Protein backbone atom coordinates (compact mmCIF):
# COMPACT_ATOMS: atom_id res chain seq x y z
CA UNK A 1 0.00 0.00 0.00
CA UNK A 2 1.45 3.36 -1.10
CA UNK A 3 1.13 6.14 1.46
CA UNK A 4 0.11 9.39 -0.21
CA UNK A 5 -0.26 12.92 1.15
CA UNK A 6 -2.41 15.37 -0.82
CA UNK A 7 -1.27 18.88 0.11
CA UNK A 8 -4.17 21.26 -0.43
CA UNK A 9 -2.86 24.80 -0.24
CA UNK A 10 -5.26 27.50 0.90
CA UNK A 11 -7.38 28.60 -2.09
CA UNK A 12 -6.34 25.65 -4.24
CA UNK A 13 -8.40 24.66 -7.30
CA UNK A 14 -11.33 22.68 -5.91
CA UNK A 15 -11.76 20.56 -9.04
CA UNK A 16 -8.07 19.62 -9.04
CA UNK A 17 -8.25 18.46 -5.42
CA UNK A 18 -11.48 16.57 -6.08
CA UNK A 19 -10.02 14.82 -9.13
CA UNK A 20 -7.05 13.69 -7.04
CA UNK A 21 -9.25 12.09 -4.41
CA UNK A 22 -11.72 10.68 -6.94
CA UNK A 23 -9.06 8.86 -8.97
CA UNK A 24 -7.39 7.49 -5.83
CA UNK A 25 -10.76 6.32 -4.47
CA UNK A 26 -11.64 4.74 -7.81
CA UNK A 27 -8.35 2.84 -7.89
CA UNK A 28 -8.97 1.55 -4.37
CA UNK A 29 -12.58 0.63 -5.18
CA UNK A 30 -11.65 -1.32 -8.31
CA UNK A 31 -8.94 -3.17 -6.41
CA UNK A 32 -11.01 -3.90 -3.31
CA UNK A 33 -12.46 -7.19 -4.51
CA UNK A 34 -9.09 -8.64 -5.46
CA UNK A 35 -6.52 -7.31 -2.99
CA UNK A 36 -5.66 -4.73 -0.40
CA UNK A 37 -6.40 -1.23 -1.74
CA UNK A 38 -3.19 0.14 -3.30
CA UNK A 39 -3.35 3.64 -1.81
CA UNK A 40 -3.68 5.14 1.65
CA UNK A 41 -4.44 8.83 1.22
CA UNK A 42 -3.98 11.57 3.81
CA UNK A 43 -5.10 15.16 3.22
CA UNK A 44 -2.84 17.95 4.47
CA UNK A 45 -4.33 21.44 4.41
CA UNK A 46 -1.75 24.18 4.27
CA UNK A 47 -2.82 27.69 5.27
CA UNK A 48 -1.30 30.91 6.53
CA UNK A 49 -0.37 29.35 9.87
CA UNK A 50 2.69 27.13 9.85
CA UNK A 51 1.65 23.51 9.91
CA UNK A 52 3.36 21.01 12.18
CA UNK A 53 2.32 18.12 9.93
CA UNK A 54 5.01 15.47 9.66
CA UNK A 55 5.19 13.73 6.30
CA UNK A 56 7.49 10.99 7.55
CA UNK A 57 6.64 7.68 5.95
CA UNK A 58 4.85 9.34 3.03
CA UNK A 59 5.94 7.88 -0.29
CA UNK A 60 4.25 10.35 -2.63
CA UNK A 61 3.18 13.97 -2.12
CA UNK A 62 0.58 15.33 -4.57
CA UNK A 63 -0.10 19.07 -4.88
CA UNK A 64 -3.36 19.98 -6.70
CA UNK A 65 -3.49 23.19 -8.75
CA UNK A 66 -3.04 26.48 -6.93
CA UNK A 67 -6.14 28.07 -8.46
CA UNK A 68 -4.49 31.23 -9.83
CA UNK A 69 -5.45 32.65 -13.22
CA UNK A 70 -2.99 35.53 -13.74
CA UNK A 71 0.75 36.00 -13.48
CA UNK A 72 0.36 38.68 -10.79
CA UNK A 73 -1.92 36.48 -8.71
CA UNK A 74 0.50 33.58 -9.07
CA UNK A 75 3.44 35.70 -7.91
CA UNK A 76 1.47 36.81 -4.84
CA UNK A 77 0.43 33.22 -4.12
CA UNK A 78 3.97 31.86 -4.35
CA UNK A 79 5.13 34.47 -1.82
CA UNK A 80 2.30 33.67 0.60
CA UNK A 81 2.95 31.93 3.94
CA UNK A 82 0.87 28.96 2.79
CA UNK A 83 3.08 28.34 -0.25
CA UNK A 84 6.28 28.93 1.69
CA UNK A 85 5.17 26.38 4.29
CA UNK A 86 4.18 23.93 1.58
CA UNK A 87 7.53 24.40 -0.17
CA UNK A 88 9.38 23.58 3.04
CA UNK A 89 7.28 20.43 3.47
CA UNK A 90 8.02 19.35 -0.10
CA UNK A 91 11.77 19.81 0.35
CA UNK A 92 11.80 17.82 3.58
CA UNK A 93 9.61 15.04 2.18
CA UNK A 94 11.71 14.76 -0.97
CA UNK A 95 14.86 14.72 1.13
CA UNK A 96 13.47 11.66 2.94
CA UNK A 97 12.82 9.89 -0.34
CA UNK A 98 9.22 10.84 -1.14
CA UNK A 99 8.21 11.30 -4.77
CA UNK A 100 6.34 14.45 -5.80
CA UNK A 101 3.56 15.25 -8.27
CA UNK A 102 1.92 18.56 -9.18
CA UNK A 103 -0.02 20.08 -12.06
CA UNK A 104 -1.02 23.46 -13.45
CA UNK A 105 0.29 26.41 -11.41
CA UNK A 106 1.48 24.09 -8.61
CA UNK A 107 4.39 23.16 -10.87
CA UNK A 108 5.70 26.66 -10.09
CA UNK A 109 5.75 25.71 -6.41
CA UNK A 110 7.92 22.67 -7.21
CA UNK A 111 10.20 24.85 -9.32
CA UNK A 112 10.49 27.40 -6.49
CA UNK A 113 11.98 24.68 -4.28
CA UNK A 114 14.76 24.09 -6.81
CA UNK A 115 13.82 20.41 -7.02
CA UNK A 116 13.01 20.69 -10.74
CA UNK A 117 16.40 22.14 -11.70
CA UNK A 118 17.99 19.96 -14.34
CA UNK A 119 14.81 17.92 -14.74
CA UNK A 120 12.10 17.72 -17.39
CA UNK A 121 8.69 19.17 -16.56
CA UNK A 122 5.50 20.57 -18.00
CA UNK A 123 3.12 23.26 -16.78
CA UNK A 124 -0.09 24.98 -17.75
CA UNK A 125 0.36 26.21 -21.31
CA UNK A 126 -0.67 29.85 -20.69
CA UNK A 127 1.98 30.25 -17.98
CA UNK A 128 4.74 28.57 -20.03
CA UNK A 129 6.57 31.79 -21.03
CA UNK A 130 6.58 32.94 -17.39
CA UNK A 131 7.82 29.53 -16.25
CA UNK A 132 10.72 29.63 -18.73
CA UNK A 133 11.63 33.13 -17.59
CA UNK A 134 11.61 32.25 -13.89
CA UNK A 135 13.17 28.78 -14.05
CA UNK A 136 15.70 28.55 -16.90
CA UNK A 137 17.34 25.51 -15.27
CA UNK A 138 14.20 23.40 -15.90
CA UNK A 139 13.72 21.65 -19.24
CA UNK A 140 10.14 22.67 -19.98
CA UNK A 141 8.11 20.46 -22.34
CA UNK A 142 4.99 22.59 -22.63
CA UNK A 143 3.13 20.53 -25.20
CA UNK A 144 3.18 17.39 -23.07
CA UNK A 145 0.15 16.79 -20.88
CA UNK A 146 2.20 14.86 -18.30
CA UNK A 147 5.95 14.58 -17.79
CA UNK A 148 6.56 11.63 -15.47
CA UNK A 149 10.25 12.26 -14.79
CA UNK A 150 10.21 10.25 -11.58
CA UNK A 151 10.77 10.82 -8.71
CA UNK A 152 8.92 13.98 -9.77
CA UNK A 153 5.92 14.13 -12.12
CA UNK A 154 4.22 17.25 -13.45
CA UNK A 155 1.00 17.90 -15.35
CA UNK A 156 -0.27 20.66 -17.60
CA UNK A 157 -3.29 22.91 -17.38
CA UNK A 158 -6.16 22.49 -14.91
CA UNK A 159 -7.85 19.20 -15.91
CA UNK A 160 -4.46 17.65 -16.68
CA UNK A 161 -4.63 16.64 -13.01
CA UNK A 162 -6.70 13.69 -14.28
CA UNK A 163 -3.92 12.63 -16.63
CA UNK A 164 -1.36 13.13 -13.88
CA UNK A 165 -3.34 10.97 -11.48
CA UNK A 166 -3.63 8.16 -14.03
CA UNK A 167 0.16 8.36 -14.41
CA UNK A 168 0.45 8.07 -10.62
CA UNK A 169 -1.82 5.00 -10.57
CA UNK A 170 0.20 3.46 -13.39
CA UNK A 171 3.50 4.11 -11.63
CA UNK A 172 2.49 2.80 -8.20
CA UNK A 173 -0.19 0.21 -8.96
CA UNK A 174 0.41 -0.82 -12.56
CA UNK A 175 -0.79 0.20 -16.04
CA UNK A 176 -3.66 -2.30 -15.90
CA UNK A 177 -5.28 -0.53 -12.96
CA UNK A 178 -4.63 2.88 -14.56
CA UNK A 179 -6.47 1.73 -17.70
CA UNK A 180 -9.31 0.33 -15.59
CA UNK A 181 -9.65 3.68 -13.79
CA UNK A 182 -9.69 5.54 -17.12
CA UNK A 183 -12.40 3.24 -18.43
CA UNK A 184 -14.45 3.52 -15.24
CA UNK A 185 -14.25 7.33 -15.28
CA UNK A 186 -14.72 7.57 -19.07
CA UNK A 187 -11.37 9.31 -19.58
CA UNK A 188 -9.71 9.43 -22.98
CA UNK A 189 -5.95 9.26 -23.27
CA UNK A 190 -4.51 12.73 -23.95
CA UNK A 191 -0.77 12.97 -24.47
CA UNK A 192 -0.50 16.58 -25.58
CA UNK A 193 -1.72 20.03 -24.61
CA UNK A 194 -1.02 21.26 -28.14
CA UNK A 195 -4.61 21.05 -29.45
CA UNK A 196 -5.78 23.21 -26.53
CA UNK A 197 -3.08 25.88 -26.68
CA UNK A 198 -4.49 29.21 -27.88
CA UNK A 199 -1.70 30.87 -29.83
CA UNK A 200 -3.53 34.22 -29.78
CA UNK A 201 -3.42 34.29 -25.98
CA UNK A 202 0.30 33.53 -25.90
CA UNK A 203 1.19 35.97 -28.68
CA UNK A 204 -0.67 38.82 -26.98
CA UNK A 205 2.01 38.97 -24.28
CA UNK A 206 4.51 40.58 -26.71
CA UNK A 207 3.32 43.43 -29.00
CA UNK A 208 5.65 42.38 -31.85
CA UNK A 209 4.56 38.75 -31.69
CA UNK A 210 0.91 39.82 -31.50
CA UNK A 211 1.51 41.84 -34.65
CA UNK A 212 3.15 38.80 -36.25
CA UNK A 213 0.16 36.65 -35.36
CA UNK A 214 -2.20 39.13 -37.05
CA UNK A 215 0.07 39.33 -40.11
CA UNK A 216 0.03 35.53 -40.48
CA UNK A 217 -3.76 35.46 -40.28
CA UNK A 218 -4.00 38.25 -42.88
CA UNK A 219 -1.67 36.33 -45.24
CA UNK A 220 -2.65 32.80 -44.29
CA UNK A 221 -3.77 31.68 -47.75
CA UNK A 222 -0.39 32.22 -49.39
CA UNK A 223 3.05 30.75 -49.00
CA UNK A 224 5.64 33.02 -47.39
CA UNK A 225 9.08 32.74 -45.84
CA UNK A 226 9.78 33.27 -42.15
CA UNK A 227 12.16 36.06 -43.17
CA UNK A 228 9.23 37.92 -44.74
CA UNK A 229 7.20 37.54 -41.56
CA UNK A 230 10.09 38.81 -39.42
CA UNK A 231 10.56 41.79 -41.73
CA UNK A 232 6.85 42.61 -41.47
CA UNK A 233 7.22 43.15 -37.72
CA UNK A 234 10.58 44.94 -38.04
CA UNK A 235 12.69 42.22 -36.43
CA UNK A 236 15.76 40.38 -37.63
CA UNK A 237 14.99 36.68 -38.23
CA UNK A 238 17.11 35.52 -35.28
CA UNK A 239 15.59 38.12 -32.97
CA UNK A 240 12.12 37.13 -34.15
CA UNK A 241 12.87 33.47 -33.46
CA UNK A 242 14.03 34.30 -29.93
CA UNK A 243 10.97 36.43 -29.24
CA UNK A 244 8.57 33.75 -30.54
CA UNK A 245 10.27 31.07 -28.45
CA UNK A 246 10.19 33.25 -25.31
CA UNK A 247 6.54 34.23 -25.78
CA UNK A 248 4.94 31.11 -27.27
CA UNK A 249 7.46 28.35 -26.60
CA UNK A 250 7.66 27.34 -30.28
CA UNK A 251 9.85 27.96 -33.32
CA UNK A 252 8.71 30.44 -36.01
CA UNK A 253 7.70 27.57 -38.31
CA UNK A 254 5.65 25.97 -35.50
CA UNK A 255 4.13 29.39 -34.76
CA UNK A 256 2.85 29.68 -38.33
CA UNK A 257 1.73 26.04 -38.40
CA UNK A 258 -0.22 26.46 -35.17
CA UNK A 259 -2.13 29.41 -36.62
CA UNK A 260 -2.84 27.55 -39.87
CA UNK A 261 -4.05 24.45 -38.00
CA UNK A 262 -6.16 26.46 -35.56
CA UNK A 263 -7.85 28.19 -38.50
CA UNK A 264 -8.32 24.91 -40.36
CA UNK A 265 -9.91 23.27 -37.35
CA UNK A 266 -12.28 26.22 -36.93
CA UNK A 267 -13.35 25.88 -40.58
CA UNK A 268 -13.84 22.14 -40.17
CA UNK A 269 -16.05 22.73 -37.15
CA UNK A 270 -18.12 25.59 -38.56
CA UNK A 271 -18.37 25.08 -42.35
CA UNK A 272 -19.03 22.40 -44.94
CA UNK A 273 -15.95 23.28 -46.97
CA UNK A 274 -14.01 20.27 -48.20
CA UNK A 275 -10.59 19.47 -46.76
CA UNK A 276 -9.13 20.46 -50.15
CA UNK A 277 -10.80 23.89 -49.97
CA UNK A 278 -9.76 24.44 -46.35
CA UNK A 279 -6.17 23.42 -47.13
CA UNK A 280 -5.98 26.11 -49.83
CA UNK A 281 -7.54 28.72 -47.53
CA UNK A 282 -4.91 28.14 -44.83
CA UNK A 283 -1.92 28.04 -47.18
CA UNK A 284 -1.33 24.36 -47.92
CA UNK A 285 -1.16 23.43 -51.60
CA UNK A 286 -1.55 19.74 -50.79
CA UNK A 287 -4.55 18.58 -48.71
CA UNK A 288 -2.44 15.61 -47.60
CA UNK A 289 -0.15 18.02 -45.72
CA UNK A 290 -3.08 19.43 -43.75
CA UNK A 291 -4.43 15.94 -43.03
CA UNK A 292 -1.03 14.78 -41.78
CA UNK A 293 -0.49 17.80 -39.52
CA UNK A 294 -3.99 17.60 -38.00
CA UNK A 295 -3.54 13.89 -37.31
CA UNK A 296 -0.09 14.50 -35.82
CA UNK A 297 -1.27 17.24 -33.46
CA UNK A 298 -4.69 15.88 -32.46
CA UNK A 299 -4.44 12.11 -33.10
CA UNK A 300 -7.67 12.44 -35.13
CA UNK A 301 -8.44 12.76 -38.86
CA UNK A 302 -10.02 16.02 -40.11
CA UNK A 303 -13.46 14.38 -40.25
CA UNK A 304 -13.44 14.02 -36.47
CA UNK A 305 -13.97 17.78 -36.15
CA UNK A 306 -16.98 17.98 -38.44
CA UNK A 307 -20.27 18.96 -36.74
CA UNK A 308 -22.78 16.15 -36.33
CA UNK A 309 -25.27 15.94 -39.18
Tab-separated table of C-alpha atoms in Angstrom:
chain	number	residue	atom	x	y	z
A	1	UNK	CA	0.000	0.000	0.000
A	2	UNK	CA	1.454	3.357	-1.099
A	3	UNK	CA	1.126	6.136	1.460
A	4	UNK	CA	0.110	9.393	-0.214
A	5	UNK	CA	-0.263	12.917	1.146
A	6	UNK	CA	-2.411	15.373	-0.815
A	7	UNK	CA	-1.266	18.884	0.114
A	8	UNK	CA	-4.175	21.256	-0.431
A	9	UNK	CA	-2.858	24.798	-0.244
A	10	UNK	CA	-5.262	27.498	0.904
A	11	UNK	CA	-7.378	28.596	-2.088
A	12	UNK	CA	-6.343	25.652	-4.243
A	13	UNK	CA	-8.400	24.660	-7.295
A	14	UNK	CA	-11.331	22.682	-5.906
A	15	UNK	CA	-11.758	20.565	-9.036
A	16	UNK	CA	-8.070	19.622	-9.044
A	17	UNK	CA	-8.248	18.456	-5.423
A	18	UNK	CA	-11.483	16.569	-6.078
A	19	UNK	CA	-10.016	14.819	-9.129
A	20	UNK	CA	-7.052	13.690	-7.043
A	21	UNK	CA	-9.246	12.089	-4.413
A	22	UNK	CA	-11.718	10.680	-6.940
A	23	UNK	CA	-9.056	8.863	-8.966
A	24	UNK	CA	-7.393	7.492	-5.827
A	25	UNK	CA	-10.757	6.319	-4.470
A	26	UNK	CA	-11.642	4.740	-7.812
A	27	UNK	CA	-8.346	2.844	-7.895
A	28	UNK	CA	-8.975	1.554	-4.365
A	29	UNK	CA	-12.580	0.626	-5.179
A	30	UNK	CA	-11.647	-1.316	-8.310
A	31	UNK	CA	-8.936	-3.168	-6.414
A	32	UNK	CA	-11.014	-3.902	-3.306
A	33	UNK	CA	-12.462	-7.194	-4.514
A	34	UNK	CA	-9.087	-8.636	-5.462
A	35	UNK	CA	-6.524	-7.309	-2.993
A	36	UNK	CA	-5.659	-4.733	-0.402
A	37	UNK	CA	-6.400	-1.229	-1.744
A	38	UNK	CA	-3.186	0.143	-3.298
A	39	UNK	CA	-3.355	3.643	-1.811
A	40	UNK	CA	-3.678	5.138	1.653
A	41	UNK	CA	-4.438	8.828	1.217
A	42	UNK	CA	-3.975	11.571	3.805
A	43	UNK	CA	-5.099	15.157	3.222
A	44	UNK	CA	-2.835	17.948	4.471
A	45	UNK	CA	-4.335	21.439	4.413
A	46	UNK	CA	-1.751	24.182	4.267
A	47	UNK	CA	-2.822	27.691	5.273
A	48	UNK	CA	-1.300	30.907	6.530
A	49	UNK	CA	-0.368	29.353	9.868
A	50	UNK	CA	2.685	27.133	9.845
A	51	UNK	CA	1.652	23.507	9.914
A	52	UNK	CA	3.363	21.012	12.178
A	53	UNK	CA	2.317	18.118	9.926
A	54	UNK	CA	5.010	15.469	9.661
A	55	UNK	CA	5.189	13.729	6.303
A	56	UNK	CA	7.492	10.991	7.545
A	57	UNK	CA	6.638	7.675	5.953
A	58	UNK	CA	4.847	9.336	3.033
A	59	UNK	CA	5.936	7.877	-0.291
A	60	UNK	CA	4.249	10.355	-2.626
A	61	UNK	CA	3.176	13.972	-2.124
A	62	UNK	CA	0.581	15.331	-4.566
A	63	UNK	CA	-0.096	19.067	-4.882
A	64	UNK	CA	-3.363	19.977	-6.703
A	65	UNK	CA	-3.488	23.191	-8.750
A	66	UNK	CA	-3.043	26.482	-6.925
A	67	UNK	CA	-6.137	28.069	-8.458
A	68	UNK	CA	-4.489	31.229	-9.828
A	69	UNK	CA	-5.450	32.654	-13.216
A	70	UNK	CA	-2.993	35.532	-13.740
A	71	UNK	CA	0.754	36.003	-13.483
A	72	UNK	CA	0.360	38.678	-10.792
A	73	UNK	CA	-1.923	36.475	-8.706
A	74	UNK	CA	0.501	33.578	-9.071
A	75	UNK	CA	3.438	35.697	-7.908
A	76	UNK	CA	1.467	36.808	-4.839
A	77	UNK	CA	0.427	33.219	-4.115
A	78	UNK	CA	3.972	31.861	-4.346
A	79	UNK	CA	5.126	34.474	-1.817
A	80	UNK	CA	2.301	33.674	0.601
A	81	UNK	CA	2.951	31.935	3.941
A	82	UNK	CA	0.868	28.963	2.786
A	83	UNK	CA	3.078	28.337	-0.254
A	84	UNK	CA	6.279	28.935	1.685
A	85	UNK	CA	5.169	26.381	4.292
A	86	UNK	CA	4.183	23.928	1.577
A	87	UNK	CA	7.529	24.400	-0.172
A	88	UNK	CA	9.378	23.580	3.041
A	89	UNK	CA	7.284	20.425	3.470
A	90	UNK	CA	8.016	19.345	-0.100
A	91	UNK	CA	11.773	19.812	0.348
A	92	UNK	CA	11.795	17.818	3.577
A	93	UNK	CA	9.611	15.041	2.178
A	94	UNK	CA	11.711	14.760	-0.974
A	95	UNK	CA	14.856	14.717	1.130
A	96	UNK	CA	13.466	11.658	2.943
A	97	UNK	CA	12.820	9.892	-0.339
A	98	UNK	CA	9.225	10.836	-1.140
A	99	UNK	CA	8.209	11.298	-4.769
A	100	UNK	CA	6.342	14.452	-5.798
A	101	UNK	CA	3.556	15.250	-8.265
A	102	UNK	CA	1.918	18.564	-9.180
A	103	UNK	CA	-0.023	20.080	-12.057
A	104	UNK	CA	-1.023	23.458	-13.451
A	105	UNK	CA	0.293	26.411	-11.408
A	106	UNK	CA	1.476	24.094	-8.614
A	107	UNK	CA	4.389	23.163	-10.870
A	108	UNK	CA	5.696	26.656	-10.087
A	109	UNK	CA	5.752	25.711	-6.413
A	110	UNK	CA	7.924	22.674	-7.211
A	111	UNK	CA	10.205	24.855	-9.322
A	112	UNK	CA	10.489	27.397	-6.491
A	113	UNK	CA	11.976	24.680	-4.278
A	114	UNK	CA	14.762	24.086	-6.811
A	115	UNK	CA	13.824	20.408	-7.022
A	116	UNK	CA	13.011	20.690	-10.739
A	117	UNK	CA	16.396	22.144	-11.698
A	118	UNK	CA	17.993	19.959	-14.339
A	119	UNK	CA	14.814	17.919	-14.736
A	120	UNK	CA	12.105	17.718	-17.394
A	121	UNK	CA	8.695	19.167	-16.555
A	122	UNK	CA	5.500	20.573	-17.997
A	123	UNK	CA	3.120	23.263	-16.777
A	124	UNK	CA	-0.090	24.981	-17.750
A	125	UNK	CA	0.363	26.212	-21.308
A	126	UNK	CA	-0.666	29.849	-20.692
A	127	UNK	CA	1.985	30.255	-17.981
A	128	UNK	CA	4.736	28.567	-20.027
A	129	UNK	CA	6.568	31.789	-21.031
A	130	UNK	CA	6.582	32.942	-17.390
A	131	UNK	CA	7.822	29.529	-16.248
A	132	UNK	CA	10.721	29.631	-18.725
A	133	UNK	CA	11.631	33.127	-17.593
A	134	UNK	CA	11.611	32.248	-13.893
A	135	UNK	CA	13.168	28.779	-14.046
A	136	UNK	CA	15.697	28.548	-16.897
A	137	UNK	CA	17.338	25.513	-15.272
A	138	UNK	CA	14.200	23.396	-15.898
A	139	UNK	CA	13.724	21.655	-19.245
A	140	UNK	CA	10.140	22.670	-19.983
A	141	UNK	CA	8.106	20.457	-22.337
A	142	UNK	CA	4.995	22.594	-22.632
A	143	UNK	CA	3.132	20.530	-25.196
A	144	UNK	CA	3.177	17.389	-23.066
A	145	UNK	CA	0.149	16.788	-20.878
A	146	UNK	CA	2.203	14.863	-18.298
A	147	UNK	CA	5.948	14.575	-17.787
A	148	UNK	CA	6.562	11.633	-15.469
A	149	UNK	CA	10.251	12.261	-14.785
A	150	UNK	CA	10.205	10.251	-11.580
A	151	UNK	CA	10.771	10.815	-8.710
A	152	UNK	CA	8.915	13.982	-9.775
A	153	UNK	CA	5.924	14.132	-12.122
A	154	UNK	CA	4.224	17.249	-13.448
A	155	UNK	CA	0.998	17.895	-15.346
A	156	UNK	CA	-0.266	20.658	-17.601
A	157	UNK	CA	-3.292	22.914	-17.378
A	158	UNK	CA	-6.164	22.487	-14.908
A	159	UNK	CA	-7.850	19.204	-15.905
A	160	UNK	CA	-4.459	17.652	-16.678
A	161	UNK	CA	-4.630	16.640	-13.011
A	162	UNK	CA	-6.701	13.692	-14.283
A	163	UNK	CA	-3.917	12.630	-16.626
A	164	UNK	CA	-1.357	13.132	-13.876
A	165	UNK	CA	-3.341	10.965	-11.477
A	166	UNK	CA	-3.629	8.162	-14.029
A	167	UNK	CA	0.164	8.364	-14.407
A	168	UNK	CA	0.449	8.066	-10.624
A	169	UNK	CA	-1.816	4.999	-10.573
A	170	UNK	CA	0.199	3.461	-13.391
A	171	UNK	CA	3.501	4.112	-11.630
A	172	UNK	CA	2.492	2.802	-8.196
A	173	UNK	CA	-0.193	0.207	-8.960
A	174	UNK	CA	0.415	-0.818	-12.557
A	175	UNK	CA	-0.787	0.204	-16.036
A	176	UNK	CA	-3.658	-2.296	-15.896
A	177	UNK	CA	-5.279	-0.528	-12.963
A	178	UNK	CA	-4.635	2.878	-14.558
A	179	UNK	CA	-6.470	1.731	-17.697
A	180	UNK	CA	-9.309	0.328	-15.592
A	181	UNK	CA	-9.653	3.677	-13.786
A	182	UNK	CA	-9.687	5.545	-17.119
A	183	UNK	CA	-12.404	3.244	-18.433
A	184	UNK	CA	-14.448	3.522	-15.240
A	185	UNK	CA	-14.250	7.326	-15.280
A	186	UNK	CA	-14.716	7.571	-19.066
A	187	UNK	CA	-11.373	9.310	-19.575
A	188	UNK	CA	-9.712	9.425	-22.980
A	189	UNK	CA	-5.949	9.258	-23.272
A	190	UNK	CA	-4.511	12.727	-23.949
A	191	UNK	CA	-0.771	12.971	-24.468
A	192	UNK	CA	-0.497	16.578	-25.579
A	193	UNK	CA	-1.716	20.032	-24.607
A	194	UNK	CA	-1.022	21.260	-28.142
A	195	UNK	CA	-4.611	21.053	-29.445
A	196	UNK	CA	-5.778	23.213	-26.531
A	197	UNK	CA	-3.081	25.883	-26.678
A	198	UNK	CA	-4.494	29.211	-27.883
A	199	UNK	CA	-1.700	30.870	-29.833
A	200	UNK	CA	-3.528	34.215	-29.784
A	201	UNK	CA	-3.417	34.285	-25.985
A	202	UNK	CA	0.297	33.526	-25.900
A	203	UNK	CA	1.194	35.966	-28.677
A	204	UNK	CA	-0.668	38.819	-26.976
A	205	UNK	CA	2.005	38.969	-24.277
A	206	UNK	CA	4.511	40.576	-26.710
A	207	UNK	CA	3.320	43.426	-29.004
A	208	UNK	CA	5.652	42.382	-31.851
A	209	UNK	CA	4.565	38.752	-31.694
A	210	UNK	CA	0.914	39.816	-31.497
A	211	UNK	CA	1.505	41.843	-34.653
A	212	UNK	CA	3.149	38.800	-36.252
A	213	UNK	CA	0.157	36.651	-35.359
A	214	UNK	CA	-2.203	39.133	-37.047
A	215	UNK	CA	0.067	39.327	-40.114
A	216	UNK	CA	0.032	35.531	-40.478
A	217	UNK	CA	-3.760	35.458	-40.281
A	218	UNK	CA	-3.998	38.248	-42.885
A	219	UNK	CA	-1.666	36.332	-45.237
A	220	UNK	CA	-2.652	32.796	-44.292
A	221	UNK	CA	-3.773	31.681	-47.750
A	222	UNK	CA	-0.387	32.220	-49.394
A	223	UNK	CA	3.046	30.752	-49.005
A	224	UNK	CA	5.644	33.019	-47.387
A	225	UNK	CA	9.078	32.742	-45.839
A	226	UNK	CA	9.776	33.273	-42.150
A	227	UNK	CA	12.164	36.055	-43.168
A	228	UNK	CA	9.234	37.923	-44.741
A	229	UNK	CA	7.198	37.536	-41.557
A	230	UNK	CA	10.088	38.812	-39.416
A	231	UNK	CA	10.560	41.792	-41.730
A	232	UNK	CA	6.846	42.608	-41.470
A	233	UNK	CA	7.216	43.148	-37.716
A	234	UNK	CA	10.579	44.943	-38.043
A	235	UNK	CA	12.694	42.223	-36.426
A	236	UNK	CA	15.757	40.378	-37.629
A	237	UNK	CA	14.989	36.677	-38.227
A	238	UNK	CA	17.109	35.521	-35.276
A	239	UNK	CA	15.587	38.116	-32.966
A	240	UNK	CA	12.123	37.130	-34.150
A	241	UNK	CA	12.874	33.466	-33.461
A	242	UNK	CA	14.031	34.298	-29.928
A	243	UNK	CA	10.970	36.433	-29.239
A	244	UNK	CA	8.567	33.750	-30.538
A	245	UNK	CA	10.269	31.074	-28.446
A	246	UNK	CA	10.188	33.245	-25.313
A	247	UNK	CA	6.541	34.227	-25.782
A	248	UNK	CA	4.944	31.112	-27.267
A	249	UNK	CA	7.456	28.347	-26.603
A	250	UNK	CA	7.658	27.342	-30.279
A	251	UNK	CA	9.847	27.963	-33.320
A	252	UNK	CA	8.712	30.444	-36.007
A	253	UNK	CA	7.697	27.569	-38.312
A	254	UNK	CA	5.654	25.965	-35.504
A	255	UNK	CA	4.134	29.387	-34.756
A	256	UNK	CA	2.850	29.680	-38.330
A	257	UNK	CA	1.734	26.039	-38.402
A	258	UNK	CA	-0.219	26.464	-35.170
A	259	UNK	CA	-2.132	29.415	-36.623
A	260	UNK	CA	-2.839	27.551	-39.867
A	261	UNK	CA	-4.051	24.454	-38.002
A	262	UNK	CA	-6.163	26.459	-35.564
A	263	UNK	CA	-7.853	28.193	-38.501
A	264	UNK	CA	-8.323	24.907	-40.363
A	265	UNK	CA	-9.908	23.267	-37.353
A	266	UNK	CA	-12.276	26.225	-36.927
A	267	UNK	CA	-13.347	25.884	-40.577
A	268	UNK	CA	-13.838	22.135	-40.174
A	269	UNK	CA	-16.052	22.726	-37.146
A	270	UNK	CA	-18.121	25.589	-38.564
A	271	UNK	CA	-18.373	25.082	-42.346
A	272	UNK	CA	-19.028	22.397	-44.936
A	273	UNK	CA	-15.947	23.282	-46.972
A	274	UNK	CA	-14.010	20.270	-48.196
A	275	UNK	CA	-10.594	19.470	-46.760
A	276	UNK	CA	-9.126	20.459	-50.146
A	277	UNK	CA	-10.802	23.890	-49.972
A	278	UNK	CA	-9.756	24.441	-46.354
A	279	UNK	CA	-6.175	23.423	-47.126
A	280	UNK	CA	-5.978	26.114	-49.827
A	281	UNK	CA	-7.537	28.719	-47.532
A	282	UNK	CA	-4.906	28.140	-44.828
A	283	UNK	CA	-1.924	28.043	-47.176
A	284	UNK	CA	-1.332	24.356	-47.918
A	285	UNK	CA	-1.164	23.427	-51.600
A	286	UNK	CA	-1.553	19.738	-50.795
A	287	UNK	CA	-4.548	18.575	-48.707
A	288	UNK	CA	-2.436	15.605	-47.596
A	289	UNK	CA	-0.155	18.020	-45.724
A	290	UNK	CA	-3.079	19.432	-43.752
A	291	UNK	CA	-4.431	15.943	-43.027
A	292	UNK	CA	-1.030	14.782	-41.783
A	293	UNK	CA	-0.492	17.798	-39.523
A	294	UNK	CA	-3.993	17.601	-38.003
A	295	UNK	CA	-3.538	13.893	-37.315
A	296	UNK	CA	-0.090	14.497	-35.817
A	297	UNK	CA	-1.272	17.237	-33.458
A	298	UNK	CA	-4.686	15.882	-32.456
A	299	UNK	CA	-4.442	12.110	-33.104
A	300	UNK	CA	-7.666	12.441	-35.134
A	301	UNK	CA	-8.435	12.763	-38.859
A	302	UNK	CA	-10.021	16.017	-40.112
A	303	UNK	CA	-13.460	14.383	-40.247
A	304	UNK	CA	-13.437	14.017	-36.469
A	305	UNK	CA	-13.968	17.781	-36.151
A	306	UNK	CA	-16.979	17.983	-38.445
A	307	UNK	CA	-20.269	18.957	-36.742
A	308	UNK	CA	-22.782	16.150	-36.325
A	309	UNK	CA	-25.266	15.938	-39.181
